[in-house]
């Protein structure tokens, strides 16, 4: 569990972030993380997934190979992002505004068989 | 084996397969004749139930088939109609490994009429814990032949077709055209894109599954199968993954490991989804079988053996309006596939073994052994070779399976973990960090890839004292150690 609202004043949004399909290996081999984010971003808009991505790299990721998670400011190809059990493409991708209690899952696709 | 011997073996195998196919056709003919006779009989004798019951020929299935499939036929979603659909179905499994074996086993058991298997690999001992159709005595044999041997013992009725080759773009359309349902049981992204593209362009529904370590994933794709541009069709693999993952992020079962029941679960589920789609529309009343996914939003099923819950199903997107294959803007066609202008290997890239180190930063296993004899004895303390440090960067589990006697274990994941700049990371042994010694440091791993990354990192941290201390790796890792030094070293 890691909590990092960075001492921001004002309300915060508690969410759960999960990594599966091997991505957990980049995050201290922990699948489930409780995260608390500020309710608003620096520009005053509600906190969205675009804010969450670099936040995870800076605060939760333990492996130095950032490109295994983020490429060109987005999740790298081969990673699905799920917002409350739906593909994030159904929810507006990185513009989705986080709600308290949201469950965000990052799944690396598997290829073995 | 000479070319001629190989040619003979291949011809013999083809004859066996063709004979099996012939047997199947004869059986189909027999039951078709029976059915035709029954039809004319029943018209004449419809007023005489007793006479009719003497004639077995009016039943669409053989007596033995009623017994064999009875337990699944009385399930209301299947019924006689579903069973006949299964018998008429022609299913192709691409891959006869951890997914393909259990999937084929259940489809053959269920009475799918024609089962094709395509795989160019031969059975290895390391396959047997999960590829449940293969027997120890079949190690070295083509997987498809080994699998069909087992399947025929299980159920002699289906027609089994062996394709002893890896699926290639030039052959894929010709092979897929002989079937009406495809199972993707392969193990690499390039083949997964090829299978999905070909299935979409030929209008075949597809069940795609994969597994690694303790996790598995499954999707029913192109269901319903509609022509490119038709938004009512199910999404394809490219809709879900328009861009392939970077090649160096793709982990195989050989490198990452796999639990047998995990990949088995996914293969069994593939067979289940195939049966659901094939028998869709059969059954009656409330149990009316609508098959899989056709009436609802497309789904991705994820299995995770050590998570709670074990299964999780998520809604995925429908067809992508700019998909390269299934949209109106499609650029991939059967022609671009067979001609090679859709280049799957280029698209997915290939992870070349890294060669990050200069030749003088590497040492062969043999040279290392000559320099420091005795390293391979597990009982040895560090006193035997006090003049160097050997770091094994495999993970703890692999280190626990076997290790060089005087090596210390620092997993590569620790070495690559980010640290605040300037600080010496906590995994650096105190002795190495503090000592003024210039005794060399060697790094070893399983195959000689991670060890190169580790050497680079150690040098970045300044442990080579500006070049005064040698840091290098064992070329080819512990596999080379087995080949060059210790033939008894466990190969896992």
XYZ file of C-alpha atoms in Angstrom:
605
model
C 0.000 0.000 0.000
C 1.251 3.398 -0.827
C -0.371 6.684 -0.220
C 0.799 9.768 -1.961
C -1.404 12.797 -2.161
C 1.864 14.693 -1.753
C 0.400 16.727 1.061
C -1.911 18.538 -1.311
C -4.535 20.474 0.526
C -8.116 19.887 -0.402
C -10.051 16.747 -1.105
C -8.411 13.604 -2.364
C -9.631 10.631 -4.368
C -8.910 7.169 -3.034
C -8.648 4.571 -5.805
C -7.320 1.049 -6.231
C -4.709 0.321 -8.873
C -3.914 -3.257 -9.910
C -1.208 -4.699 -12.105
C -1.478 -8.162 -13.640
C -0.140 -10.296 -16.455
C 3.436 -9.743 -15.263
C 3.254 -5.937 -14.890
C 3.288 -6.433 -11.126
C 6.973 -7.327 -11.525
C 7.629 -3.663 -12.368
C 5.786 -2.537 -9.242
C 7.560 -4.348 -6.432
C 5.766 -7.607 -7.261
C 2.607 -6.231 -5.611
C -0.599 -6.650 -7.590
C -2.874 -4.337 -5.646
C -2.076 -0.787 -4.563
C -4.213 1.732 -2.728
C -3.547 5.195 -4.072
C -4.841 8.572 -2.997
C -4.796 11.323 -5.613
C -5.627 15.025 -5.353
C -9.149 15.673 -6.608
C -7.915 18.354 -8.996
C -4.889 18.638 -11.209
C -2.641 21.712 -11.298
C -4.774 23.303 -14.019
C -7.820 22.982 -11.780
C -9.515 20.288 -13.821
C -10.655 17.043 -12.187
C -7.918 14.421 -11.950
C -7.935 12.035 -14.893
C -6.081 8.953 -16.097
C -3.551 11.109 -17.965
C -2.472 12.410 -14.547
C -2.413 8.934 -13.060
C 0.063 7.442 -15.568
C 3.143 9.574 -14.751
C 2.080 9.520 -11.112
C 2.405 5.731 -11.088
C 5.803 5.876 -12.776
C 7.105 8.439 -10.280
C 5.564 7.002 -7.136
C 4.889 3.285 -7.489
C 7.133 1.904 -10.192
C 10.255 0.235 -8.846
C 11.851 -0.894 -12.078
C 13.930 1.734 -13.860
C 12.800 0.574 -17.314
C 9.979 3.113 -17.694
C 9.502 2.082 -21.324
C 8.139 -1.262 -20.108
C 5.082 0.695 -18.891
C 4.952 4.064 -20.660
C 5.834 4.877 -24.271
C 5.231 8.236 -25.917
C 3.338 9.487 -22.835
C 0.835 6.649 -23.052
C 0.716 3.075 -21.830
C 2.911 0.982 -24.090
C 1.299 -1.247 -26.724
C 0.308 -4.602 -25.269
C -1.085 -3.161 -22.035
C -4.844 -2.960 -21.558
C -6.240 -0.411 -19.145
C -9.463 -1.370 -17.405
C -11.675 1.099 -15.628
C -14.061 -0.703 -13.285
C -13.981 -3.878 -15.389
C -14.398 -2.182 -18.767
C -11.785 -1.457 -21.411
C -10.762 2.199 -20.985
C -11.587 2.741 -24.665
C -15.226 2.486 -23.619
C -14.687 5.201 -20.999
C -12.741 7.911 -22.832
C -9.210 6.552 -22.328
C -6.843 9.009 -20.634
C -9.487 11.738 -20.386
C -11.567 9.635 -17.985
C -12.039 11.574 -14.743
C -11.295 9.456 -11.703
C -14.014 8.886 -9.129
C -13.514 7.850 -5.486
C -13.381 4.067 -5.197
C -12.491 3.494 -8.849
C -10.645 0.303 -9.665
C -8.027 0.801 -12.379
C -6.356 -2.342 -13.700
C -3.316 -2.503 -15.964
C -3.055 -5.842 -17.746
C -0.102 -6.913 -19.808
C -1.226 -9.180 -22.608
C 0.186 -12.664 -22.480
C 1.486 -14.530 -25.487
C 2.540 -17.914 -24.165
C 0.629 -21.021 -25.019
C 18.640 -38.624 -41.140
C 19.106 -38.303 -44.887
C 16.723 -36.295 -47.004
C 15.359 -39.506 -48.485
C 14.647 -40.988 -45.072
C 12.881 -37.813 -44.088
C 10.893 -37.869 -47.290
C 9.833 -41.481 -46.581
C 8.826 -40.624 -43.019
C 6.825 -37.663 -44.228
C 5.100 -39.726 -46.928
C 4.258 -42.480 -44.447
C 2.778 -39.907 -42.105
C 0.771 -38.353 -44.929
C -0.531 -41.780 -45.970
C -1.633 -42.471 -42.401
C -3.398 -39.132 -42.237
C -5.041 -39.595 -45.617
C -6.182 -43.096 -44.682
C -7.730 -41.686 -41.542
C -9.476 -39.050 -43.603
C -10.713 -41.763 -45.986
C -12.100 -43.763 -43.068
C -13.943 -40.678 -41.903
C -15.402 -40.072 -45.364
C -16.535 -43.708 -45.620
C -18.243 -43.372 -42.273
C -19.938 -40.164 -43.368
C -21.095 -41.878 -46.545
C -22.444 -44.843 -44.570
C -24.463 -42.645 -42.257
C -25.675 -40.498 -45.153
C -26.872 -43.647 -46.930
C -28.500 -44.829 -43.734
C -30.219 -41.496 -43.354
C -31.462 -41.560 -46.973
C -32.787 -45.081 -46.546
C -34.445 -44.155 -43.273
C -36.171 -41.222 -44.917
C -37.796 -43.361 -47.612
C -38.578 -46.120 -45.096
C -40.222 -43.810 -42.632
C -42.463 -42.387 -45.359
C -43.689 -45.869 -46.230
C -43.882 -47.214 -42.747
C -44.969 -44.213 -40.753
C -48.110 -46.022 -39.630
C -46.164 -48.924 -38.248
C -44.021 -47.995 -35.256
C -42.853 -51.526 -34.584
C -41.504 -52.193 -38.044
C -39.798 -48.841 -37.967
C -37.932 -49.579 -34.749
C -36.219 -52.538 -36.378
C -34.427 -50.269 -38.764
C -31.414 -48.604 -37.116
C -30.784 -46.612 -40.257
C -33.391 -43.954 -39.589
C -31.314 -42.486 -36.737
C -28.939 -39.725 -37.713
C -26.190 -40.875 -35.347
C -24.600 -44.281 -35.023
C -25.751 -46.343 -32.033
C -22.340 -45.970 -30.470
C -22.497 -42.202 -30.897
C -25.740 -41.938 -28.925
C -24.021 -43.699 -26.047
C -20.799 -41.777 -26.409
C -22.320 -38.300 -26.623
C -25.494 -38.972 -24.607
C -24.336 -37.134 -21.466
C -23.713 -33.919 -23.372
C -26.699 -34.347 -25.740
C -29.159 -34.348 -22.839
C -27.848 -30.960 -21.772
C -30.588 -28.683 -23.028
C -28.243 -26.242 -24.820
C -26.973 -29.070 -27.035
C -29.585 -31.723 -27.839
C -29.512 -33.797 -31.009
C -29.371 -30.648 -33.124
C -26.265 -29.415 -31.339
C -24.614 -32.805 -31.667
C -25.235 -32.816 -35.424
C -23.777 -29.308 -35.631
C -20.680 -30.500 -33.804
C -20.339 -33.450 -36.171
C -20.632 -31.162 -39.175
C -18.086 -28.692 -37.749
C -14.544 -28.392 -39.037
C -12.271 -26.864 -36.436
C -8.624 -25.886 -36.877
C -6.314 -25.630 -33.878
C -3.192 -23.593 -34.546
C -0.667 -24.940 -32.047
C -0.610 -28.390 -30.421
C 0.993 -27.299 -27.156
C -0.260 -26.282 -23.733
C -3.474 -24.712 -25.074
C -3.986 -26.899 -28.135
C -3.718 -30.236 -26.303
C -6.545 -29.793 -23.803
C -8.659 -27.885 -26.345
C -8.297 -30.669 -28.928
C -8.979 -33.317 -26.316
C -12.352 -31.837 -25.381
C -13.351 -31.038 -28.966
C -12.510 -34.575 -30.083
C -14.340 -35.983 -27.084
C -17.375 -33.851 -27.890
C -17.554 -35.292 -31.401
C -16.422 -32.390 -33.589
C -16.459 -33.999 -37.047
C -13.203 -32.663 -38.431
C -10.269 -31.531 -36.303
C -7.188 -30.077 -37.949
C -3.976 -29.434 -36.018
C -1.119 -27.329 -37.273
C 2.282 -27.200 -35.567
C 5.814 -27.632 -36.866
C 7.353 -28.433 -33.470
C 8.335 -31.812 -32.092
C 7.583 -33.007 -28.572
C 10.187 -32.137 -25.919
C 10.440 -33.505 -22.402
C 9.889 -30.002 -21.027
C 6.442 -29.951 -22.726
C 5.026 -32.979 -20.950
C 3.945 -31.354 -17.685
C 1.283 -29.348 -19.498
C 0.801 -30.610 -23.055
C -1.437 -33.420 -21.953
C -1.896 -35.292 -25.239
C 1.812 -36.065 -25.599
C 3.326 -39.205 -24.061
C 6.905 -39.687 -22.898
C 7.519 -42.260 -25.634
C 6.577 -39.655 -28.255
C 9.383 -37.225 -27.421
C 10.954 -36.223 -30.728
C 7.821 -36.896 -32.754
C 5.848 -34.144 -34.495
C 3.426 -32.682 -31.958
C 0.515 -32.973 -34.373
C 1.189 -36.688 -34.934
C 1.627 -37.323 -31.230
C -1.587 -35.419 -30.469
C -3.623 -37.173 -33.141
C -2.391 -40.549 -31.900
C -3.875 -39.753 -28.477
C -7.030 -38.210 -29.913
C -7.726 -41.250 -32.042
C -7.489 -43.469 -28.966
C -9.955 -41.163 -27.270
C -12.449 -40.917 -30.132
C -12.015 -42.715 -33.472
C -15.015 -41.017 -35.106
C -13.674 -37.567 -36.040
C -11.529 -36.959 -39.085
C -8.119 -35.745 -37.912
C -5.912 -33.733 -40.211
C -2.227 -33.143 -39.459
C -0.454 -30.040 -40.786
C 3.202 -30.616 -39.907
C 4.380 -27.048 -40.354
C 4.415 -23.686 -38.665
C 1.654 -21.448 -39.945
C 3.090 -19.168 -42.642
C 1.402 -16.176 -44.288
C 1.673 -17.792 -47.724
C -0.150 -20.954 -46.580
C -2.557 -19.605 -43.958
C -5.482 -18.686 -46.277
C -5.345 -22.021 -48.126
C -5.343 -23.994 -44.858
C -7.965 -21.876 -43.066
C -10.330 -22.198 -46.039
C -10.776 -25.917 -45.235
C -12.229 -25.139 -41.792
C -15.076 -23.125 -40.347
C -13.793 -22.342 -36.856
C -10.295 -21.406 -35.660
C -8.590 -21.762 -32.262
C -5.484 -19.670 -31.685
C -3.329 -21.847 -29.410
C -0.006 -20.281 -30.403
C 2.696 -18.574 -28.400
C 3.838 -15.448 -30.239
C 2.341 -12.116 -31.345
C 3.276 -12.378 -35.045
C 1.321 -15.623 -35.470
C -1.579 -14.260 -33.421
C -1.967 -11.309 -35.820
C -1.675 -13.635 -38.835
C -4.357 -15.968 -37.452
C -6.748 -13.141 -36.640
C -6.266 -11.397 -40.002
C -6.804 -14.601 -41.967
C -9.828 -15.605 -39.891
C -11.472 -12.204 -40.431
C -10.836 -12.175 -44.183
C -12.207 -15.707 -44.595
C -15.162 -15.112 -42.264
C -14.247 -17.634 -39.561
C -14.936 -17.025 -35.870
C -11.871 -17.328 -33.661
C -11.110 -18.130 -30.036
C -7.780 -16.698 -28.959
C -6.136 -17.664 -25.672
C -2.764 -17.270 -24.013
C -1.073 -18.105 -20.748
C 2.094 -17.345 -18.824
C 3.258 -18.229 -15.314
C 0.030 -18.216 -13.279
C -2.214 -16.124 -15.556
C -4.304 -16.707 -18.649
C -6.421 -14.629 -21.046
C -9.145 -15.543 -23.538
C -11.248 -13.724 -26.141
C -13.810 -14.848 -28.715
C -13.039 -12.740 -31.794
C -14.735 -12.056 -35.125
C -17.978 -13.384 -33.682
C -20.302 -13.008 -35.441
C -17.979 -13.206 -38.447
C -18.898 -10.415 -40.823
C -17.074 -8.976 -43.817
C -14.629 -6.105 -43.266
C -16.537 -2.867 -42.908
C -19.597 -4.469 -41.315
C -19.864 -2.960 -37.830
C -22.094 -5.799 -36.656
C -19.175 -8.208 -36.799
C -17.219 -9.012 -33.638
C -13.896 -7.236 -33.051
C -10.652 -8.844 -34.189
C -7.267 -9.118 -32.479
C -6.121 -5.904 -34.199
C -9.155 -4.001 -32.891
C -8.111 -4.852 -29.339
C -4.354 -4.567 -29.957
C -3.765 -2.307 -32.970
C -0.052 -2.124 -32.159
C 2.063 -5.103 -31.153
C 3.937 -5.005 -27.851
C 7.660 -4.204 -28.027
C 9.430 -7.466 -28.821
C 11.568 -7.331 -25.698
C 8.459 -7.196 -23.497
C 7.169 -10.539 -24.801
C 7.954 -13.355 -22.382
C 7.698 -17.005 -23.430
C 6.698 -19.931 -21.229
C 10.277 -21.199 -21.557
C 11.636 -17.990 -20.005
C 8.817 -17.000 -17.671
C 7.523 -20.422 -16.660
C 3.993 -21.811 -16.768
C 1.831 -23.941 -14.493
C 0.204 -26.844 -16.355
C -3.314 -26.398 -14.973
C -3.216 -22.657 -15.771
C -2.651 -23.113 -19.497
C -4.873 -26.203 -19.319
C -7.720 -24.117 -17.916
C -7.412 -21.691 -20.816
C -7.316 -24.500 -23.412
C -10.380 -26.140 -21.903
C -12.193 -22.801 -21.970
C -11.286 -22.399 -25.648
C -12.945 -25.748 -26.360
C -15.976 -24.644 -24.364
C -16.336 -21.342 -26.227
C -15.942 -23.191 -29.541
C -18.697 -25.651 -28.577
C -20.950 -22.747 -27.544
C -20.501 -20.945 -30.860
C -20.799 -24.116 -32.992
C -23.972 -25.297 -31.268
C -25.544 -21.818 -31.111
C -29.218 -21.961 -32.026
C -29.576 -25.568 -30.893
C -31.549 -26.554 -27.818
C -35.029 -25.408 -27.028
C -37.275 -23.424 -24.732
C -35.674 -21.310 -22.068
C -32.379 -23.003 -22.660
C -32.248 -21.570 -26.192
C -28.582 -21.405 -26.859
C -27.409 -18.064 -28.192
C -23.774 -19.051 -28.253
C -21.014 -16.759 -27.187
C -20.760 -13.063 -27.368
C -22.841 -12.679 -30.469
C -25.721 -11.096 -28.597
C -23.706 -9.260 -25.988
C -20.720 -6.967 -25.851
C -17.378 -8.611 -26.597
C -15.489 -9.848 -23.554
C -11.995 -10.586 -22.346
C -11.757 -13.334 -19.739
C -8.775 -13.232 -17.431
C -7.673 -16.049 -15.144
C -5.199 -15.487 -12.364
C -4.370 -18.539 -10.271
C -3.149 -16.608 -7.221
C -5.678 -13.790 -7.254
C -9.044 -13.613 -5.631
C -11.352 -14.004 -7.486
C -9.686 -16.458 -9.871
C -11.643 -15.196 -12.866
C -12.432 -11.715 -14.048
C -14.377 -10.788 -17.165
C -14.211 -7.353 -18.709
C -16.083 -5.668 -21.533
C -13.898 -4.794 -24.493
C -14.427 -2.524 -27.460
C -16.351 -3.459 -30.588
C -14.862 -3.276 -34.090
C -12.458 -0.371 -34.535
C -13.614 1.989 -37.293
C -10.063 2.315 -38.610
C -8.981 -1.293 -38.067
C -6.371 -2.401 -40.600
C -8.304 -5.613 -41.272
C -11.982 -5.572 -40.341
C -12.979 -1.953 -41.028
C -14.037 -0.181 -44.209
C -10.535 1.339 -44.226
C -8.840 -2.050 -44.196
C -5.408 -2.286 -45.799
C -4.717 -5.942 -45.062
C -6.187 -8.368 -47.606
C -5.662 -12.032 -48.444
C -3.388 -10.854 -51.259
C -1.195 -8.720 -49.017
C -0.936 -11.653 -46.599
C 0.022 -14.340 -49.104
C 2.325 -12.054 -51.092
C 4.201 -11.088 -47.954
C 3.530 -7.359 -48.260
C 1.835 -7.587 -44.860
C 5.034 -8.410 -43.023
C 4.232 -9.919 -39.626
C 7.825 -10.365 -38.511
C 8.612 -6.742 -39.306
C 5.353 -5.588 -37.688
C 6.075 -7.375 -34.420
C 9.848 -6.972 -34.502
C 12.160 -9.509 -33.033
C 14.002 -9.433 -29.759
C 17.588 -10.069 -30.699
C 19.689 -11.307 -27.826
C 21.296 -8.152 -26.494
C 24.954 -7.707 -27.208
C 25.705 -4.810 -24.980
C 29.195 -5.723 -23.893
C 32.475 -5.599 -25.753
C 34.238 -8.940 -26.332
C 36.774 -8.188 -23.591
C 33.940 -7.686 -21.104
C 32.866 -11.306 -21.562
C 34.456 -14.612 -20.727
C 33.467 -18.102 -21.811
C 32.317 -20.645 -19.258
C 35.357 -22.793 -20.077
C 37.822 -19.931 -19.572
C 36.200 -19.006 -16.285
C 36.456 -22.597 -15.095
C 40.121 -22.751 -16.056
C 40.821 -19.535 -14.187
C 38.898 -20.510 -11.074
C 38.729 -24.300 -10.938
C 36.373 -25.701 -8.345
C 33.599 -23.163 -8.819
C 31.203 -25.891 -9.845
C 31.384 -27.697 -6.509
C 28.421 -26.819 -4.395
C 30.243 -27.718 -1.175
C 32.972 -25.198 -1.827
C 33.167 -22.164 0.370
C 34.372 -18.850 -0.923
C 37.820 -19.766 0.381
C 38.479 -21.874 -2.720
C 38.457 -18.900 -5.031
C 38.886 -15.875 -2.848
C 40.250 -13.732 -5.591
C 36.975 -12.858 -7.333
C 33.251 -12.405 -6.847
C 30.654 -14.312 -8.881
C 27.187 -12.720 -8.966
C 24.285 -14.851 -10.208
C 21.479 -12.507 -11.350
C 18.728 -15.103 -11.876
C 15.705 -14.759 -9.602
C 15.728 -16.416 -6.190
C 13.662 -19.383 -7.310
C 16.002 -20.320 -10.120
C 19.046 -19.752 -7.900
C 17.442 -22.192 -5.461
C 17.176 -24.869 -8.163
C 20.921 -24.901 -8.834
C 23.799 -22.487 -8.352
C 27.562 -22.324 -8.609
C 29.161 -23.083 -5.249
C 30.822 -19.739 -4.658
C 28.272 -17.465 -6.303
C 26.094 -14.909 -4.568
C 22.550 -14.190 -5.705
C 21.425 -10.668 -6.628
C 18.290 -10.906 -8.807
C 18.308 -8.762 -11.949
C 15.027 -7.149 -10.819
C 16.853 -5.703 -7.811
C 19.724 -4.526 -9.963
C 17.409 -2.747 -12.411
C 15.220 -1.225 -9.711
C 15.405 2.532 -9.755
C 17.333 4.273 -7.028
C 17.922 7.840 -6.164
C 21.001 9.065 -7.977
C 24.299 9.147 -6.159
C 23.366 6.616 -3.513
C 24.776 3.104 -3.500
C 21.782 0.776 -3.799
C 21.166 -1.507 -0.837
C 21.641 -4.666 -2.896
C 25.330 -3.968 -3.450
C 27.149 -6.240 -0.991
C 28.950 -4.155 1.614
C 32.199 -5.940 0.835
C 32.071 -4.916 -2.801
C 31.049 -1.351 -2.199
C 33.564 -0.568 0.498
C 36.585 -2.697 -0.232
C 39.569 -1.176 -1.936
C 40.255 -4.508 -3.617
C 40.414 -4.730 -7.371
C 39.472 -8.415 -7.431
C 37.352 -9.014 -10.520
C 33.576 -9.341 -10.501
C 31.854 -11.844 -12.791
C 28.141 -11.969 -13.525
C 26.208 -15.019 -14.663
C 22.554 -15.687 -15.541
C 20.601 -18.425 -17.308
C 21.409 -17.578 -20.940
C 23.804 -14.639 -20.893
C 21.370 -11.778 -21.533
C 20.501 -10.335 -18.119
C 24.145 -10.686 -17.079
C 25.075 -8.062 -19.688
C 22.538 -5.592 -18.300
C 23.901 -6.258 -14.835
C 27.509 -5.634 -15.869
C 26.477 -2.320 -17.400
C 24.661 -1.307 -14.249
C 27.555 -2.281 -11.978
C 29.865 -0.147 -14.078
C 27.419 2.774 -13.992
C 27.578 2.544 -10.222
C 31.349 2.916 -10.415
C 32.193 -0.497 -8.996
C 34.826 -0.937 -11.700
C 36.812 1.962 -10.153
C 37.234 3.699 -13.437
C 38.450 0.560 -15.182
C 40.905 -0.611 -12.511
C 38.671 -3.512 -11.559
C 37.472 -6.033 -14.143
C 33.704 -6.575 -14.377
C 32.447 -9.027 -16.999
C 29.891 -11.738 -17.616
C 29.868 -15.419 -18.558
C 28.990 -15.591 -22.256
C 25.991 -17.867 -22.757
C 25.270 -18.075 -19.038
C 24.675 -21.314 -17.187
C 23.515 -23.030 -20.364
C 27.067 -22.590 -21.685
C 28.383 -23.773 -18.323
C 26.522 -27.047 -18.867
C 27.711 -27.356 -22.454
C 31.361 -26.482 -21.823
C 32.132 -27.412 -18.241
C 29.645 -29.543 -16.349
C 27.383 -31.903 -18.325
C 25.615 -32.860 -15.088
C 24.489 -29.284 -14.465
C 20.663 -29.404 -14.275
C 18.978 -28.174 -17.429
C 15.607 -26.786 -16.444
